[in-house]
XYZ file of C-alpha atoms in Angstrom:
592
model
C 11.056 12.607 10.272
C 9.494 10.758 7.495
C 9.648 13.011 4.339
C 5.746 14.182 3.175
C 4.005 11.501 0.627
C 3.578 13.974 -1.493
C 7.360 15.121 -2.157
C 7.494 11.699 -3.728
C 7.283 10.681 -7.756
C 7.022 7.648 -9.516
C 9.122 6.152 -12.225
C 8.648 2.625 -13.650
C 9.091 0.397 -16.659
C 6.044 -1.516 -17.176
C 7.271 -4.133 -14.615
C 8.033 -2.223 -11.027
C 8.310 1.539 -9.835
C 10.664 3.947 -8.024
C 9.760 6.326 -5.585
C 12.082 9.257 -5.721
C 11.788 12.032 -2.898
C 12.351 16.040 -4.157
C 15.984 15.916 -2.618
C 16.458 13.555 -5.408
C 16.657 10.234 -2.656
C 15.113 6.923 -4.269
C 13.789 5.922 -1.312
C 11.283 2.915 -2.466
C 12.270 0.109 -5.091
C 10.854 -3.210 -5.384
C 13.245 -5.745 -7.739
C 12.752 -6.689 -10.498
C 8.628 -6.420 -10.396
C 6.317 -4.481 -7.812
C 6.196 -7.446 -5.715
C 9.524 -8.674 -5.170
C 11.350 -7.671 -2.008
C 12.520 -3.514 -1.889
C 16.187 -2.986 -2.091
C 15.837 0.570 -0.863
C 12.808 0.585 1.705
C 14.244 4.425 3.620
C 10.401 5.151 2.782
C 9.293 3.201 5.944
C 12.463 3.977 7.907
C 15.298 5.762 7.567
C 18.759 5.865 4.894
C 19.883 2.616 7.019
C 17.349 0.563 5.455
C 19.071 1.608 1.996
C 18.233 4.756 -0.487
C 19.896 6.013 -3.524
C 20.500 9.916 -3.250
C 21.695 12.076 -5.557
C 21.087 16.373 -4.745
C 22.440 19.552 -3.660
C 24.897 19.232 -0.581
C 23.995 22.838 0.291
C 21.084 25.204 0.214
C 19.054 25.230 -2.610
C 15.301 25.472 -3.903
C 13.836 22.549 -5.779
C 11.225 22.159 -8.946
C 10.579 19.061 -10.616
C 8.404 18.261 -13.629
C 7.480 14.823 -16.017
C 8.781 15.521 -19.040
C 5.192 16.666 -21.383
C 2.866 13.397 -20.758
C 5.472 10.804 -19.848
C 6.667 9.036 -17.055
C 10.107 10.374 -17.075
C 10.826 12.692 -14.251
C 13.091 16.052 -14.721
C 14.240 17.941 -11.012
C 15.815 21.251 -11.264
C 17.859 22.616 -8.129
C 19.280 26.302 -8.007
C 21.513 27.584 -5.612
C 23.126 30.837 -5.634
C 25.675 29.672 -7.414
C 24.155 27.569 -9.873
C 21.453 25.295 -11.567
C 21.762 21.297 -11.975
C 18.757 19.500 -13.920
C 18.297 15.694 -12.835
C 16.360 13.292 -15.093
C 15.504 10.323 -13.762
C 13.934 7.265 -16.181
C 13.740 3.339 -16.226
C 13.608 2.618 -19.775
C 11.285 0.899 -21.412
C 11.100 -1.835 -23.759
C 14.592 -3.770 -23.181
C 14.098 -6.650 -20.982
C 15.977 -5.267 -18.765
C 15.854 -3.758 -14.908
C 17.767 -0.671 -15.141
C 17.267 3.040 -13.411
C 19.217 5.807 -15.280
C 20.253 9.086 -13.421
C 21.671 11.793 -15.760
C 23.097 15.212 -14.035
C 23.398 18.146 -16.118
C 24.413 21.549 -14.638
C 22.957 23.935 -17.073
C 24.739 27.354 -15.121
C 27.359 27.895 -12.560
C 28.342 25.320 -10.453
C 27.276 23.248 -6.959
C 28.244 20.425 -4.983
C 26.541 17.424 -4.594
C 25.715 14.639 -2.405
C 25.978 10.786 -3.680
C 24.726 8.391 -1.422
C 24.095 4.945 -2.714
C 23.072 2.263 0.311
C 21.742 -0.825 -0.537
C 19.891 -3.078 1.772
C 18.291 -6.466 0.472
C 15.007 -7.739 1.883
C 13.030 -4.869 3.118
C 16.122 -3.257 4.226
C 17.405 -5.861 6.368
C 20.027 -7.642 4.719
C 23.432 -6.228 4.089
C 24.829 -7.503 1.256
C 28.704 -7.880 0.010
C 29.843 -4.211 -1.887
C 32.985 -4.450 -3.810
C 34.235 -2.069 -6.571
C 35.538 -3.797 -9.966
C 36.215 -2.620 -13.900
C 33.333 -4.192 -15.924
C 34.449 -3.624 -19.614
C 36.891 -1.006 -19.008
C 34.189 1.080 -16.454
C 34.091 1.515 -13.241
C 31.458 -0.553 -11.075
C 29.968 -1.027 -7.698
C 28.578 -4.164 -7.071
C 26.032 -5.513 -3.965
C 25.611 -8.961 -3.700
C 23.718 -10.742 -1.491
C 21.592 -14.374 -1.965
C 19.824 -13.621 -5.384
C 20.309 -10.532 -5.967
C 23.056 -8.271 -7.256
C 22.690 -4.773 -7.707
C 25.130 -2.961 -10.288
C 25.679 1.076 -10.088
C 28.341 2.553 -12.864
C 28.759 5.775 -12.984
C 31.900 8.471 -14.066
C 32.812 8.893 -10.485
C 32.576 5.774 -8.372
C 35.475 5.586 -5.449
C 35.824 2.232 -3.766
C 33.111 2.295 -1.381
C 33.329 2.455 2.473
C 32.277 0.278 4.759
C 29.939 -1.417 2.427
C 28.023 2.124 0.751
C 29.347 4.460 -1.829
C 29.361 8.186 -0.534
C 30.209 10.804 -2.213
C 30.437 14.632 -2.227
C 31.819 16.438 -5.542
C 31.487 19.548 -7.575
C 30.144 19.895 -11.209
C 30.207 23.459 -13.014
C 28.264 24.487 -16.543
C 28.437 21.964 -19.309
C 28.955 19.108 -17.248
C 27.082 15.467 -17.938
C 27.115 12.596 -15.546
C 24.812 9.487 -15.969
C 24.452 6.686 -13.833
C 23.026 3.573 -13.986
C 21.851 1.117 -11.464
C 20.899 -2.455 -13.132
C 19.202 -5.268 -11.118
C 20.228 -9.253 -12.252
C 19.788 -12.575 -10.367
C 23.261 -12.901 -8.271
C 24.204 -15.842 -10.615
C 24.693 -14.030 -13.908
C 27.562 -11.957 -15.211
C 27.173 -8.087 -15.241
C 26.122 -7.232 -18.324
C 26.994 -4.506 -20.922
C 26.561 -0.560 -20.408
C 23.059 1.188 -21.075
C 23.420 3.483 -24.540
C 21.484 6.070 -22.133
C 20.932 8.912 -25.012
C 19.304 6.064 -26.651
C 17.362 4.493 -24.002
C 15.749 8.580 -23.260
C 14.807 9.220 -26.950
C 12.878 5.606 -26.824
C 11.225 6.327 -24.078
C 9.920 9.531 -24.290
C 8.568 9.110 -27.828
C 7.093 5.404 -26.545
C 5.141 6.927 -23.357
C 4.509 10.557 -25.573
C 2.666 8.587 -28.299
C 0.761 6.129 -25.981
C -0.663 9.360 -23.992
C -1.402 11.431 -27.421
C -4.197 8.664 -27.980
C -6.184 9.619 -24.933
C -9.406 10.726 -26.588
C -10.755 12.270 -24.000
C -10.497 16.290 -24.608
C -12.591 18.155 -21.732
C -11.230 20.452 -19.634
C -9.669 18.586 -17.400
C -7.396 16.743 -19.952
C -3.920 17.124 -18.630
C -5.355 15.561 -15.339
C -6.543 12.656 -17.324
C -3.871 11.988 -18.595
C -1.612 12.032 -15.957
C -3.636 9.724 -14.102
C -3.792 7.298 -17.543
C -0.150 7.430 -17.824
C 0.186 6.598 -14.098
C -2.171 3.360 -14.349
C -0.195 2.147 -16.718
C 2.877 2.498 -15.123
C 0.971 0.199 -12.056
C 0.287 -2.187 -14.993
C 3.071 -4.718 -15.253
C 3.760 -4.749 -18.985
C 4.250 -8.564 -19.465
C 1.441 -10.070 -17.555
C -1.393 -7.237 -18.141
C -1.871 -7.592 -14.003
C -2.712 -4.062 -12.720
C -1.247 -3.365 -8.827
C -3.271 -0.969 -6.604
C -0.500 1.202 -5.975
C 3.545 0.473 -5.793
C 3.533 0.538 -2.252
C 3.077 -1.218 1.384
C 2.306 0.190 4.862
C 1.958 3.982 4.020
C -0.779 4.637 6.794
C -4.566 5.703 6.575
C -3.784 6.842 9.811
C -0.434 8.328 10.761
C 0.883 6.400 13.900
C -1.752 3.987 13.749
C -2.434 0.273 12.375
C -4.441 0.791 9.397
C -1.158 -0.278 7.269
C -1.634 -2.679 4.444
C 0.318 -3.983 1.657
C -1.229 -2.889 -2.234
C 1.287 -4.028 -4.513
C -0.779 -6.852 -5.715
C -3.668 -7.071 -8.046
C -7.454 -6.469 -6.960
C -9.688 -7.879 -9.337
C -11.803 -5.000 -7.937
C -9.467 -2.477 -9.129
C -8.113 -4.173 -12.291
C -11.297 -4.233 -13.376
C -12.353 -0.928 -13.003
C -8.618 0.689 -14.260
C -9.768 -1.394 -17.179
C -12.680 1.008 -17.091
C -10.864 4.341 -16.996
C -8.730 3.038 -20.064
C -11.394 2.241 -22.220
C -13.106 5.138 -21.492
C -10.311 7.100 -22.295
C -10.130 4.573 -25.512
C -7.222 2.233 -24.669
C -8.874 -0.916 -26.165
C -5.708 -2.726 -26.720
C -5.097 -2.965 -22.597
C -8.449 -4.827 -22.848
C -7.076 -7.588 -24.343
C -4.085 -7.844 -22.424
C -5.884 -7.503 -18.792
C -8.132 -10.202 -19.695
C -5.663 -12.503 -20.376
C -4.471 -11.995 -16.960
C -7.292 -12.586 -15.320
C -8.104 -16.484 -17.279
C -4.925 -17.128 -16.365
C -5.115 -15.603 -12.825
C -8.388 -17.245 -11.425
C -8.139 -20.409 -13.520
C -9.931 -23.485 -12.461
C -11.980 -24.250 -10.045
C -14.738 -20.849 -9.840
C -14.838 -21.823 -5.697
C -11.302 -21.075 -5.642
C -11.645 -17.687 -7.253
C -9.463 -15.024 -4.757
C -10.326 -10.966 -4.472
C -6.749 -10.473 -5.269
C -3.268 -12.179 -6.941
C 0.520 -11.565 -7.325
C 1.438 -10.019 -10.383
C 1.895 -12.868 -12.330
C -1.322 -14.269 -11.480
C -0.027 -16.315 -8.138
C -2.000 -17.312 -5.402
C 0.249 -17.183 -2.217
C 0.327 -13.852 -0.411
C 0.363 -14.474 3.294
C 0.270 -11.248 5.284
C 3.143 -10.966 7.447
C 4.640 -8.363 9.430
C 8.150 -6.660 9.240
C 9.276 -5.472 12.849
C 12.809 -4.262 11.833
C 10.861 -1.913 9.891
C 10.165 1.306 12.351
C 7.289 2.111 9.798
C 6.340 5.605 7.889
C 5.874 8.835 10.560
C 6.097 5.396 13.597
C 2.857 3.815 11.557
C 3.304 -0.083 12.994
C 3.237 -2.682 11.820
C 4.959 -3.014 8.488
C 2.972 -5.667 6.885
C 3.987 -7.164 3.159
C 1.183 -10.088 2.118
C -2.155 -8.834 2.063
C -4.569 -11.232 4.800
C -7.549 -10.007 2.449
C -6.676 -12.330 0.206
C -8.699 -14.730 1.895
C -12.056 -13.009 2.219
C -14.718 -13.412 0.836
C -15.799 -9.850 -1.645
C -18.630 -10.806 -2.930
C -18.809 -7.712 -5.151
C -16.217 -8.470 -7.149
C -17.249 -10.645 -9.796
C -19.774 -7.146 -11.075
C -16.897 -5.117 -11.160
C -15.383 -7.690 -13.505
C -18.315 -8.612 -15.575
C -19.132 -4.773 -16.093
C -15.467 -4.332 -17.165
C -15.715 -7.129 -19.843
C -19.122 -6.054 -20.844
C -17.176 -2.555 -21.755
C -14.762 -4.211 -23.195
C -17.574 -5.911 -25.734
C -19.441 -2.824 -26.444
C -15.682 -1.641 -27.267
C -15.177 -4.483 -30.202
C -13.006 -6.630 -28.077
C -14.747 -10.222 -28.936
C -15.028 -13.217 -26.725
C -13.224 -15.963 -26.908
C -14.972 -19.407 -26.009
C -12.205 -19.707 -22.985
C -12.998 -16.021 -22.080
C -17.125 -16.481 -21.996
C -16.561 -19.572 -20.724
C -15.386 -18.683 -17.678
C -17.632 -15.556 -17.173
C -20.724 -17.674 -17.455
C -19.191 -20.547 -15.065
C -18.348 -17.542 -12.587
C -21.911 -16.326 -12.515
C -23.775 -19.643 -12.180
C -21.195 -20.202 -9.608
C -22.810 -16.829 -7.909
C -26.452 -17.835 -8.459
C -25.460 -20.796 -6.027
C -24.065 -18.658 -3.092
C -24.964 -15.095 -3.765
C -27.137 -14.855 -0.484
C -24.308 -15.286 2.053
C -22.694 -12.267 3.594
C -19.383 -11.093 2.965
C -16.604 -8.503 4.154
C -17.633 -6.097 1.608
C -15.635 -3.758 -0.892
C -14.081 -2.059 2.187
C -12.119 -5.144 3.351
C -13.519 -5.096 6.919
C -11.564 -7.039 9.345
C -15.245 -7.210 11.503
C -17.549 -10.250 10.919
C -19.017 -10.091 7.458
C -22.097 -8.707 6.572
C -25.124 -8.456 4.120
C -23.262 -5.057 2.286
C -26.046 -3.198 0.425
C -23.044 -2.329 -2.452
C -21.930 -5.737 -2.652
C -25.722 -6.906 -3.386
C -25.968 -4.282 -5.911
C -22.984 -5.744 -7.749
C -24.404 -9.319 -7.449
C -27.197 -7.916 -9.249
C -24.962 -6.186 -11.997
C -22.916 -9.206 -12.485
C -26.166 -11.361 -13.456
C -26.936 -7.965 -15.562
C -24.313 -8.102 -17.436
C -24.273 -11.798 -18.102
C -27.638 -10.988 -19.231
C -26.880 -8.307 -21.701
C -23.937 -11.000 -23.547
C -26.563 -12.899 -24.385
C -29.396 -10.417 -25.654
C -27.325 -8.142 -27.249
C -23.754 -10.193 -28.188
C -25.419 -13.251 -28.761
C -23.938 -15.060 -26.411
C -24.903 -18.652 -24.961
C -25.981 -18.806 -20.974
C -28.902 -20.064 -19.393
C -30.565 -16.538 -19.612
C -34.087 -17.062 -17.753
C -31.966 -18.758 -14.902
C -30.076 -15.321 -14.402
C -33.101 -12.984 -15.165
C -34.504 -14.660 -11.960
C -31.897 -14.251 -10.014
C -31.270 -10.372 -10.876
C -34.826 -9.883 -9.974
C -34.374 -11.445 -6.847
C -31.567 -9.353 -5.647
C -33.029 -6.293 -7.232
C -36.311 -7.360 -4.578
C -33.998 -7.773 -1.313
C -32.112 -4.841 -1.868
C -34.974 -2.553 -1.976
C -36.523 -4.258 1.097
C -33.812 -4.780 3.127
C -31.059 -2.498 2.222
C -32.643 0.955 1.569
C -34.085 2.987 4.736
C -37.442 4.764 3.392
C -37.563 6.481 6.727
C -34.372 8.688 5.625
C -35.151 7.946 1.617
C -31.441 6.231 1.571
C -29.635 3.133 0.631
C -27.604 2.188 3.876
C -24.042 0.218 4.000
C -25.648 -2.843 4.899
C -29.133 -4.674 5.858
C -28.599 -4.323 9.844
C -27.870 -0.993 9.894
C -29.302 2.824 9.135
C -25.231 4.039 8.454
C -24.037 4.873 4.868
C -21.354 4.341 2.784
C -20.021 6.372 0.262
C -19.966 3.004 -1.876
C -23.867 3.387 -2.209
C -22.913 6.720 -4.513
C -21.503 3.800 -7.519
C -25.358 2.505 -7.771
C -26.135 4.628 -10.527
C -22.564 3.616 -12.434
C -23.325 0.695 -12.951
C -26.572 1.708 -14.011
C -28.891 -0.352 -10.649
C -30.412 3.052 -10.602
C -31.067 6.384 -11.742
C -28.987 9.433 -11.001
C -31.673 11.395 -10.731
C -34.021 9.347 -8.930
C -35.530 10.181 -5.684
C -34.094 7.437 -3.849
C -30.347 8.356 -4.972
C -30.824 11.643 -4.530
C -31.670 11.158 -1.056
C -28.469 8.826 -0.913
C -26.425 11.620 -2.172
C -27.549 13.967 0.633
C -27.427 11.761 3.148
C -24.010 10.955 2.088
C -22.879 14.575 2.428
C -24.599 14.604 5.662
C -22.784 12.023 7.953
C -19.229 11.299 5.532
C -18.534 14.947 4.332
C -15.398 15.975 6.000
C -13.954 19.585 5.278
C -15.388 19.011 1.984
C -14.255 15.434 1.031
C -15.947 12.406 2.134
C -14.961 8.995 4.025
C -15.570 6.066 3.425
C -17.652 5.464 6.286
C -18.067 6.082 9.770
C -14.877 4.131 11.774
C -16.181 4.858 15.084
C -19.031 2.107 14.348
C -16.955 -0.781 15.236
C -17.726 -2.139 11.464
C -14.626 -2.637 10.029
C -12.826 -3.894 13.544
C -10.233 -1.800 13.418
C -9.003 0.411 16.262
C -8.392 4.051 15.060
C -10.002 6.308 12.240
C -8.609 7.467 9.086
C -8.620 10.346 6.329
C -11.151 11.087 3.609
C -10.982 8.869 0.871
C -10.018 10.378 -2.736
C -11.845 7.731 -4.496
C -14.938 8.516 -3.280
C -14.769 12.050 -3.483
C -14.346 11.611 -7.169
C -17.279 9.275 -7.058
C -19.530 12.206 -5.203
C -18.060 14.106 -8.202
C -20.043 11.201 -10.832
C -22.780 10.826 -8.562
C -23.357 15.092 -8.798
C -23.219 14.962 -12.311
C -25.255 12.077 -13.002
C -28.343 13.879 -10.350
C -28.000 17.217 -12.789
C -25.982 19.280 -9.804
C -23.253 20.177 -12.545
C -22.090 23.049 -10.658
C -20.945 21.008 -7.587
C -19.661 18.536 -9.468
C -17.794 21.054 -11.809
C -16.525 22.534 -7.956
C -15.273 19.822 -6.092
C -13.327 18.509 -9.033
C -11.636 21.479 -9.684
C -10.697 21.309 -5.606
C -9.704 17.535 -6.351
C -7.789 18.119 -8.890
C -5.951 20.477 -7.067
C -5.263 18.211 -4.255
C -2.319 16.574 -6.818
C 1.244 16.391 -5.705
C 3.128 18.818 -7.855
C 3.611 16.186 -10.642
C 0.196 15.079 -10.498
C 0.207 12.243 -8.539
C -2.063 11.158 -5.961
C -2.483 9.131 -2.536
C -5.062 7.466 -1.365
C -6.457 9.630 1.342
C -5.972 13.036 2.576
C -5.107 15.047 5.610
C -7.373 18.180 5.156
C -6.338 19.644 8.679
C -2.666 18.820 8.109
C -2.675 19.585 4.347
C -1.280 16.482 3.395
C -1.309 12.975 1.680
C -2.238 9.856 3.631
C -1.962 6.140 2.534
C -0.227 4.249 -0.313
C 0.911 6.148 -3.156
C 0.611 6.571 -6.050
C -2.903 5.141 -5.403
C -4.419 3.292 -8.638
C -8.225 3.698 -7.608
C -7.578 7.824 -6.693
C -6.866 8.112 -10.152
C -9.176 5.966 -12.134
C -12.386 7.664 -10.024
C -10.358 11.101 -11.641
C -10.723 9.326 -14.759
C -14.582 8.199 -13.759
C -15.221 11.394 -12.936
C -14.085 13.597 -15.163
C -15.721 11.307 -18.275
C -19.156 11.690 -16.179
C -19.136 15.260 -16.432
C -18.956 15.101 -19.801
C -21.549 12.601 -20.553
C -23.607 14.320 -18.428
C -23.186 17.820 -20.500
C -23.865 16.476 -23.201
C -27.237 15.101 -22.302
């Protein structure tokens, strides 16, 4: 049985993350960056396919906390004849790929479990385990290809048939810290981790980068949970921004909907870019859009909905079959075939998120508007054809009513550089072309029948996409038309109380299969509430929302409301900037 999504936390340093399950199993860890192949993949199979495990042997309750606002993870087990506290980091800040695991029992005594399997390549490949002295410590060492894995630790048998397994005792006062260090196969291992050292830095690093949140409502500890956790999908040398440090957790338990996120989405960069400078993280402005000249480079044709981490271009979707998949959810896919769609809403997202990034003091650059206005001329050109939309349909593109609107704020926004920044762009060219799309939009993509903006021109369907029109400021909250939008919204998507995406059964997306409400746009119904003066609702359903957090504060992508549970790939980047969204909207609103 696949252990619940939600029993999971995340620990990273700046470069790649570690799922760790409550029975203290690190079950998901991509080497060295979120991309790169996972060493331990038991997430989307079973111990076989390699996990790191460290717990109670017998019976025993569990509790598990970050320590105050960072990313450093503390689990507590008590058994009748004891307590043992587990802190779990990867420091930050040392150029170097290293989880630390420090046991402390704090009362009594219990035995535990050490398991330590590694398998390279998405749990397929077995590598050579051999047990040496590295500077007068013991060592056990996987090899395989170009990889070598390195745990050292006080107790550290030779291993057994290629794993280290272990049960022992530990009683009051006793410390144990291991370390697991990733290096390419070819180097030497390299010196011991000053772990007391390492913990201090941390914490005071990640406690003084969440103390400048300036956002101070009532929902502030959720904010900042979710901040800290978009930076840890934010890869610390490259400023690229992952959608969430996993593959193939399901929309859909037992069904297809499977897909890789640990790449960057321009889509979602740009709008975690949002929730930052909201929250008044300027300096990750800078940084992101550095990553993105870099990224999409070149020719503006060539421009892709989504990179590597390091701004690479090659991500072919490809599926794993050795891989029996989370809860039987085949295939296993790592690559991402939406690379090669065409998203024709994505240049708004990123031209709204660099127009914040102005109105926050961040200048531009003549590389930086240089590239914005070739991007958007590029647009005026082929703006009318259809695409697959923000959803990522696998169905035959269409003319997306949400993708239109962001044509039109991506000509808006272009706009506004050069009325109110001063910037240079052929201005009249792209107040023409806004207009246009602002015309065909309210002709051909809003149903006055039903007083609604539908998902796209050939249909009378929503979307729960049509609730970000007023975000981005195409319309009103409070005008007619999105209030009917709203409510129609609520009418066919609401589910138990949270919202699809859309209706599956439509064929659309051609898919087989349905899937889960999506959290994202249940924090957008949140905005969208807010924004049309119901501030009671929206107070309501974030409160339930917020509440819908793992017990560390994490969230998934979608949610089980029948089955109580979290669905899809975790922790999910876009869940928790539309927390971010949403919470700031509430307070704008107020205050008007």
């Amino acid at each position: 049985m696949s252990r619940p999504i939600e029993e999971y936390a995340a620990i990273g340093d700046g470069h790649t993350a570690a799922l760790i399950g409550i029975d203290g199993s690190v079950d998901w860890l991509c080497l060295p960056q979120f991309d790169s192949h996972a060493c331990f993949a038991a997430l989307l199979g079973d111990h076989r396919n390699g996990h790191w495990q460290i717990g109670p042997a017998g019976r025993h309750t569990a509790s598990r906390r970050y320590v105050d606002d960072t990313a450093v993870l503390e689990t507590t087990y008590t058994s009748a004849s004891g307590d043992v506290r587990v802190i779990d980091l990867m420091p930050v800040g040392e150029r170097r790929a290293d989880v630390i695991r420090r046991i402390e029992c704090v009362r009594g005594t219990m035995t535990l479990r050490h398991s330590w399997i590694v398998r390279f390549d998405y749990g397929r490949v077995r590598p050579w385990v051999h047990r040496e002295e590295v500077d007068g410590r013991p060592a056990i060492i996987a090899t395989a290809g170009p990889d070598k894995l390195i745990l050292t630790g006080p107790r550290l048998p030779p291993p057994v048939d290629g794993h280290h397994e272990e049960t022992f005792e530990v009683e009051e006062g006793d410390r144990l810290d291991f370390t697991l260090t990733w290096i390419p196969s070819y180097r030497d291992v390299p010196g011991p981790v000053d772990i007391d050292r390492q913990l201090a830095l941390t914490l005071q690093e990640q406690q003084e980068w969440a103390d400048a949140c300036e956002y101070d409502g009532p929902w502030r500890p959720q904010v900042v949970r979710s901040l800290v956790t978009l930076r840890g999908l934010t890869h610390v040398d490259t400023g690229g921004i992952v959608a969430a440090a996993t593959t193939s957790l399901p929309e859909n338990f037992g069904g297809e909907r499977n897909w890789d996120y640990r790449y960057c989405w321009l889509r979602d960069a740009a709008l975690t870019l949002e929730s930052l400078l909201a929250a008044g993280r300027v300096d990750h402005a800078q940084h992101w859009r550095g990553w993105l000249l870099r990224a999409i480079a070149g020719d503006p044709q060539d421009m892709q909905v989504m990179y590597t981490v390091d701004g690479g271009r090659h991500l072919p979707e490809r599926e794993l079959h050795h891989l029996p998949g989370y809860a039987g959810s085949k295939p296993v896919r790592i690559g991402n075939g939406a690379v090669d769609q065409r998203q024709t809403d994505v240049l708004g997202e990123v031209m709204c998120a660099l127009s914040m990034a102005r109105h926050h003091g961040l200048a531009e650059t003549r590389d930086s508007w240089g590239l914005q206005r070739t991007l958007v001329n590029e647009l005026a050109e082929n703006w009318q054809r259809p695409d697959h939309g923000l959803w990522e349909i696998r169905g035959r593109q269409r003319h997306f009513t949400h993708s239109r609107v962001m044509v039109w704020a991506a000509f808006d926004r272009a706009i506004e550089g050069v009325e109110e920044h001063g910037l240079d762009g052929p201005v009249d060219d792209w107040r023409r072309v806004r207009d246009e799309v602002r015309v065909e939009i309210m002709e051909r993509g809003y149903d006055a029948e039903r007083n609604t903006f539908t998902q796209h021109y050939d249909t009378r369907e929503v979307d729960a996409s049509l609730l970000v029109l007023p975000f981005v400021r195409f319309i009103d909250g409070s005008d007619p038309k999105m209030k009917g939008t709203i409510e129609a919204v609520e009418q066919d998507l609401m589910h138990e109380g949270l919202l699809l995406r859309y209706r599956t059964s439509t064929g659309v997306d051609g898919l087989e299969g349905g899937e889960h409400p999506f959290l994202a746009c249940s924090f957008w119904l949140v905005s969208a509430y807010a924004l049309a003066g119901r501030m009671e609702e929206a107070r309501a359903l974030m409160d339930r929302l917020v509440g819908l957090a793992n017990d560390v504060g994490l969230l998934s992508e979608e949610y089980d409301v029948a089955g109580d549970r979290m669905v899809g790939n975790f922790p999910q980047a876009f869940s928790h900037l539309a927390l971010v969204g949403a919470a700031m909207n509430i307070e704008r609103a107020a205050e008007t």
